[in-house]
Short mmCIF file of C-alpha atoms and ligand atoms in Angstrom, two decimals:
data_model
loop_
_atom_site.label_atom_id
_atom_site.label_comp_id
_atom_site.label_asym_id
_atom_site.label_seq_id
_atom_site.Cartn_x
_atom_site.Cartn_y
_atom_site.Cartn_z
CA UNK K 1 76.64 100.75 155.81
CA UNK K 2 78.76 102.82 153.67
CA UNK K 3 79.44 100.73 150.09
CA UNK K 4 82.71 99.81 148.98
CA UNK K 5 84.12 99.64 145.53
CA UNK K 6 85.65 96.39 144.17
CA UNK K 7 88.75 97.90 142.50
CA UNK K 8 89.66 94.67 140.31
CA UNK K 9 88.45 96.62 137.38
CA UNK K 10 90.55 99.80 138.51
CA UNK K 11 91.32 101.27 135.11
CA UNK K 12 95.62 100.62 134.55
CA UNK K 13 97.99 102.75 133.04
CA UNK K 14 99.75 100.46 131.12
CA UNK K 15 103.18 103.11 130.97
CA UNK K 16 103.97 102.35 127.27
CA UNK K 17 105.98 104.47 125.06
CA UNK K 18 104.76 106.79 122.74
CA UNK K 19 105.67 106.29 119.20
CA UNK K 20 105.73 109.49 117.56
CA UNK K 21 105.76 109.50 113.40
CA UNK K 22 106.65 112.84 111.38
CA UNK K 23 106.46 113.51 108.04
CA UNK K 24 106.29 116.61 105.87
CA UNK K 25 107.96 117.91 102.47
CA UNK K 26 112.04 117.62 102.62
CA UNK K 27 113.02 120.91 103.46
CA UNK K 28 110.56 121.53 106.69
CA UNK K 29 112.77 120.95 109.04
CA UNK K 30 111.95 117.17 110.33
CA UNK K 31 115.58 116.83 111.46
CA UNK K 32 116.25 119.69 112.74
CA UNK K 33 113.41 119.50 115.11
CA UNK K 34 113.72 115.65 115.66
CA UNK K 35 116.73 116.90 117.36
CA UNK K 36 116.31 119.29 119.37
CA UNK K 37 113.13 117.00 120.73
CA UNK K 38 115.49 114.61 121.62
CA UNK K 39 117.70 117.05 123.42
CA UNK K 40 115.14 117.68 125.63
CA UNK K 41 113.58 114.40 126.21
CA UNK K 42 115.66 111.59 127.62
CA UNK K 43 113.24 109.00 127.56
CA UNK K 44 113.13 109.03 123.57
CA UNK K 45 115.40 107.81 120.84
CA UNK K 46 114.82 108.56 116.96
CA UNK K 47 114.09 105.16 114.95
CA UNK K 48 117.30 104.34 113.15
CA UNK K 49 115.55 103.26 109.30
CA UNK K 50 117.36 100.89 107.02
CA UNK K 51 118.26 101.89 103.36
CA UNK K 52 119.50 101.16 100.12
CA UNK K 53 121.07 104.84 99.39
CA UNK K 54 124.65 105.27 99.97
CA UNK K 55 126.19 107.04 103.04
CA UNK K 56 126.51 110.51 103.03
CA UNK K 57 129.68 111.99 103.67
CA UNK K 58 130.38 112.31 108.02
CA UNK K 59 127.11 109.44 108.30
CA UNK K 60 127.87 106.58 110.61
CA UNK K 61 125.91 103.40 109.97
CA UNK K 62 124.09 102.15 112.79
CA UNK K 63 123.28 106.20 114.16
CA UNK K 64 122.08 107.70 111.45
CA UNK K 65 120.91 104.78 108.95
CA UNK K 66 121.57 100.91 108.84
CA UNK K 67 123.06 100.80 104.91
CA UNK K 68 122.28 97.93 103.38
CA UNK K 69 122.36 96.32 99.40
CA UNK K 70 118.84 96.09 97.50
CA UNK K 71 118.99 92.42 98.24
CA UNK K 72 119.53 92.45 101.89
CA UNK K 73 116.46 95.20 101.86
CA UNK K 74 114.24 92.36 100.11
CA UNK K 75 115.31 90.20 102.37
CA UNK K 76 114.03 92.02 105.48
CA UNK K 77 110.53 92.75 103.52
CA UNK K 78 110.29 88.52 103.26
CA UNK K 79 110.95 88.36 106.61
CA UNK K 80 108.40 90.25 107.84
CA UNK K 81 110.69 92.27 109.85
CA UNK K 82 109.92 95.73 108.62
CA UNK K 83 106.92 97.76 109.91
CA UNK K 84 106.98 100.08 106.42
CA UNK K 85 108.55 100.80 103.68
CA UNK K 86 108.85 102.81 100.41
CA UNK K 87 110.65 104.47 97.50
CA UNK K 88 111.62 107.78 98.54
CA UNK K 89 111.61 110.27 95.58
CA UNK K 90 111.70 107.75 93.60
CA UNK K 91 115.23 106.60 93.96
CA UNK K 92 116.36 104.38 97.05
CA UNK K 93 114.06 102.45 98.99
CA UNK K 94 113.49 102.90 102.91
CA UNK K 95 111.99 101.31 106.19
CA UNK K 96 111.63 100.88 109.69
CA UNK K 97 112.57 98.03 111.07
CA UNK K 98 109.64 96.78 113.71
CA UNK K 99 111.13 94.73 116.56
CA UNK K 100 113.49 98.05 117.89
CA UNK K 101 110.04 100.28 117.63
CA UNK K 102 107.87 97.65 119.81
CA UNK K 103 110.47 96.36 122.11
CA UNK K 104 111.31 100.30 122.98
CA UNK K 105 107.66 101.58 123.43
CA UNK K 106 106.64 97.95 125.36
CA UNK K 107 110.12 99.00 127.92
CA UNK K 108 108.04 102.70 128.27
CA UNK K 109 110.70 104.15 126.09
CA UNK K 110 109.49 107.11 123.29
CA UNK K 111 109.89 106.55 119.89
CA UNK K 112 110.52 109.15 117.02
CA UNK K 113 110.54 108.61 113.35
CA UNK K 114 110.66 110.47 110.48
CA UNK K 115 108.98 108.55 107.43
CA UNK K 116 107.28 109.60 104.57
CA UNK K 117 103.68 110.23 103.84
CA UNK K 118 103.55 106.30 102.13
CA UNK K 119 105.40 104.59 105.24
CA UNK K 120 103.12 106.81 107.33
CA UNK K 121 100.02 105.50 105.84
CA UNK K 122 101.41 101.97 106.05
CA UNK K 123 102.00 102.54 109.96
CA UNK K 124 98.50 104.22 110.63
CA UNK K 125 97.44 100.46 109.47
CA UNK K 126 99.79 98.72 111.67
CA UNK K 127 100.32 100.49 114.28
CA UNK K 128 97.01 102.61 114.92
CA UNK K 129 98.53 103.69 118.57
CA UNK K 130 101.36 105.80 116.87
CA UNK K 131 101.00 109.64 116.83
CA UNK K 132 101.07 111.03 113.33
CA UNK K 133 102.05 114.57 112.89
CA UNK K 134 102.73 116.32 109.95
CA UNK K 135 105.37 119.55 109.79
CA UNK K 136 104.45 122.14 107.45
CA UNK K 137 106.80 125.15 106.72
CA UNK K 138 105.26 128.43 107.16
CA UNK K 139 105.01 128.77 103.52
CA UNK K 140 106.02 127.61 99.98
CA UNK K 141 108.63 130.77 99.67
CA UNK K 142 110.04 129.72 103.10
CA UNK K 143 110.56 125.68 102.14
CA UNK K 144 112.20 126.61 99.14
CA UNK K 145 115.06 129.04 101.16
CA UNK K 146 115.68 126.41 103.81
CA UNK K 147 116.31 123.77 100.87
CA UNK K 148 118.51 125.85 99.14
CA UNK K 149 120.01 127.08 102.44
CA UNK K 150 120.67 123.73 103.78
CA UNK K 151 123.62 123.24 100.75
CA UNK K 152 123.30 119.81 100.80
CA UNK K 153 121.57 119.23 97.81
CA UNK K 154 122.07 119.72 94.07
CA UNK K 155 120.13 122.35 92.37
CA UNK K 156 118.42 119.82 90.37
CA UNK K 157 117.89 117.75 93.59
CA UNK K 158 115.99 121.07 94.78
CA UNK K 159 114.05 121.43 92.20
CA UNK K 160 112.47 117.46 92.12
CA UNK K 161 111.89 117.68 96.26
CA UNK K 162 109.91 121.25 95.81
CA UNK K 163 108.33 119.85 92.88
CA UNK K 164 107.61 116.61 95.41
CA UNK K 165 106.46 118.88 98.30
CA UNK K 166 103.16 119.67 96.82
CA UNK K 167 101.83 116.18 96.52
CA UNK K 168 103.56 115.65 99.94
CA UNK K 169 102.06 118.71 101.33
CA UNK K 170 98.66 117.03 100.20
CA UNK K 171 98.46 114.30 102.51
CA UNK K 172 98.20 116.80 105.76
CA UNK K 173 94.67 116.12 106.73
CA UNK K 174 95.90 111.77 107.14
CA UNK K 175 97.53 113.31 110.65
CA UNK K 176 96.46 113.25 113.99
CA UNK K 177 98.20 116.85 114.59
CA UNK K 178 99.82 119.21 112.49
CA UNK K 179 103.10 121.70 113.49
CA UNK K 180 103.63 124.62 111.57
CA UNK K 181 107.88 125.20 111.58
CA UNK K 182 108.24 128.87 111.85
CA UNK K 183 109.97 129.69 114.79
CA UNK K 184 111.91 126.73 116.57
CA UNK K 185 111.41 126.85 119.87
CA UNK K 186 107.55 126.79 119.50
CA UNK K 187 107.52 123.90 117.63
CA UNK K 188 109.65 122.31 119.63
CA UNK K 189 107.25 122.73 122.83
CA UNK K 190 104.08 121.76 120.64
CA UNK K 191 105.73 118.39 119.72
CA UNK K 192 106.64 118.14 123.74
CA UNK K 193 103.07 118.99 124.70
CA UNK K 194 101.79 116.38 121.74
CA UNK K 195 103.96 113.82 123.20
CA UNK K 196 102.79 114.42 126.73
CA UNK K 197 98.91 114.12 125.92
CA UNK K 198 99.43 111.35 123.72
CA UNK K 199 100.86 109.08 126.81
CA UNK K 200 97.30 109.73 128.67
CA UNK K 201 94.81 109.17 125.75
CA UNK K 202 92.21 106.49 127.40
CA UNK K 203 93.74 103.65 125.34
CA UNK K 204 97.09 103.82 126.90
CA UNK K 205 94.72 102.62 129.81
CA UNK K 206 93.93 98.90 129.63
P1 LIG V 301 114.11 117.98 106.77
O1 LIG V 301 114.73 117.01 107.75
O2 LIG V 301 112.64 118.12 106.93
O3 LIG V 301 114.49 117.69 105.35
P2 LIG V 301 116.02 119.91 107.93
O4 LIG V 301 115.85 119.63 109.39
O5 LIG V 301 117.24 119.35 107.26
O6 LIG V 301 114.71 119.44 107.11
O7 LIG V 301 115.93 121.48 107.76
C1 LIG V 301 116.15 122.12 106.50
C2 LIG V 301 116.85 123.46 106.73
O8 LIG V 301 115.96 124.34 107.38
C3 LIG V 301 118.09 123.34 107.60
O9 LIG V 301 119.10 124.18 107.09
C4 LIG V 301 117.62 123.81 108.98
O10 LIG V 301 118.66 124.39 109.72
C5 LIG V 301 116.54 124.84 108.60
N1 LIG V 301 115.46 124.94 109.60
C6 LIG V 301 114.81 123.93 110.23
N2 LIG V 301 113.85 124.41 111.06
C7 LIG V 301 113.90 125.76 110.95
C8 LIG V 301 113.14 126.83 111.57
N3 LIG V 301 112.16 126.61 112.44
N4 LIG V 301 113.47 128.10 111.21
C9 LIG V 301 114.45 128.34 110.32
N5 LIG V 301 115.21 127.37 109.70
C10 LIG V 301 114.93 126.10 110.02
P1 LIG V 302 117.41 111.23 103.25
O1 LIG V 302 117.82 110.38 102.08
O2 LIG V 302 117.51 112.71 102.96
O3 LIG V 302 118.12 110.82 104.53
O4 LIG V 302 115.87 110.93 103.53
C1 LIG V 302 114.92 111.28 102.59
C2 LIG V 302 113.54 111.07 103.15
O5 LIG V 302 113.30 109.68 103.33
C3 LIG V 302 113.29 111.62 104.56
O6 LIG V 302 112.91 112.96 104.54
C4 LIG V 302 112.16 110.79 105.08
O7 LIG V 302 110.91 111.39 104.83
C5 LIG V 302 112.28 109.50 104.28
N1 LIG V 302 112.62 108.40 105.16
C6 LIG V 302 113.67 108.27 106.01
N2 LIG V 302 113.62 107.10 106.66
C7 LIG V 302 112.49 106.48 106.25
C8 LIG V 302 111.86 105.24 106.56
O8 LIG V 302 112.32 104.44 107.37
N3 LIG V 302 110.71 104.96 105.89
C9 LIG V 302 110.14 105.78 104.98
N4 LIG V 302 109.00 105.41 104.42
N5 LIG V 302 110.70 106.96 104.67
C10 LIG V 302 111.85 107.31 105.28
#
C-alpha cells in the first residue's frame, strides 16, 4: 500500500516583509538608490527616522523625517519605542522608531532604511531577520565628487563626512551583502535581486 505523508508539519511560508537596512559613507548614494528601489517596488516604503536636526529647506515632516526637540527624542528612548539610535557625525541624534518597522513587515509589507553603521549594529542585535547591506562608492576619488557635486553641503561639512567615511567605510565586513554604486541601474537590480532572495531564506519558513 502506497504510504502517505502527514502534512501537519508541511514547512509554511510565513509571507513577512523584508526589512532591508543600508548604510555606507554620506556621499554613496543611499538616497538616491533608496529611491529609485522604491520606484520600482510597490510593496516597500522607506522607514521615516525621527530626529533632533532641523528641517532642511523643501523637507516635510512626517515624509522625509519626524522633527522632534532633544527632549521629546529622550522621551521615545525611555519608552522603549525606538529600535536604534545614535549621534550622527557627531551632531544631532537619530532613530527608528520600532512599532511602524514590525507592524509593516508582520502586514508582508518591505521595509527600507537607511541608518548608520552604529544603528546598524544595534539592529543586527534586535532584529537579526533584517538584511544588512552596505553601499560602497566605486572609489575614494569618486565619493568625494558626488559630495561636492551634490551642493548641499558646506565645504567644511565635506571635509568632516570624507574624513568620517573611512571609519565608516571600515565597518563593511558587519553586512550580510555589499553593493558597489558605480553605475545606477546595476545597483539598483542587485538590491532588487537581494530583496527577492532574502524573502525565501529558510527562516522566513516557520
Ligand atoms: P547619500 O544618501 O548616501 O548621502 P546621495 O543619494 O545623496 O547619497 O548621493 C550623493 C550624490 O551622488 C548625489 O548628487 C547623487 O545624485 C549622486 N549619485 C548617487 N548614485 C550615483 C551613481 N550611481 N552614479 C553617479 N552619481 C550618483
Ligand atoms: P541627514 O542629516 O543627511 O538626513 O542624515 C545623515 C545620516 O544620518 C544619514 O546618512 C544616515 O546614515 C543617518 N541616519 C538617518 N536616519 C537614521 C536613523 O534613523 N538612525 C541612525 N542610526 N542613523 C540615521
Amino acid at each position: 500500500m502506497a504510504q502517505t505523508h502527514s502534512t501537519g508539519s508541511w514547512p509554511q511560508w510565513r509571507g513577512e516583509g523584508v526589512v532591508l537596512v543600508l548604510s555606507g559613507p554620506s556621499g554613496c548614494g543611499k538616497s538616491t538608490l533608496i529611491q529609485a528601489f522604491l520606484a520600482r517596488q510597490s510593496g516597500f516604503a522607506a522607514s521615516v527616522s525621527t530626529t533632533t536636526r532641523p528641517p532642511r529647506t523643501g523637507e516635510v515632516e512626517g515624509r522625509d523625517y519626524h522633527f522632534c526637540d532633544d527632549e521629546t527624542f529622550q522621551r521615545r528612548i525611555d519608552e522603549g519605542a525606538l529600535l536604534e539610535h545614535a549621534v550622527v557625525f557627531g551632531r544631532h541624534r537619530y532613530g527608528t522608531l520600532r512599532a511602524p518597522v514590525l507592524e509593516r513587515s508582520a502586514a508582508g509589507l518591505g521595509v527600507i532604511m537607511d541608518v548608520d553603521v552604529q544603528g546598524a549594529a544595534q539592529i543586527r542585535e534586535r532584529l537579526p531577520a533584517a538584511v544588512q547591506v552596505f553601499i560602497l562608492p566605486p572609489s575614494a576619488a569618486e565619493l568625494e565628487r558626488r559630495l561636492r557635486g551634490r551642493g548641499t553641503d558646506e565645504a567644511e561639512v565635506v571635509a568632516r563626512r570624507l574624513a568620517e567615511a573611512t571609519a565608516e567605510i571600515g565597518c563593511w565586513s558587519a553586512y550580510d551583502f555589499v553593493i558597489i554604486n558605480d553605475d545606477l541601474d546595476v545597483a539598483v537590480a542587485r538590491l532588487e535581486a537581494i530583496a527577492e532572495a532574502a524573502s525565501w531564506r529558510s527562516s522566513a519558513f516557520s
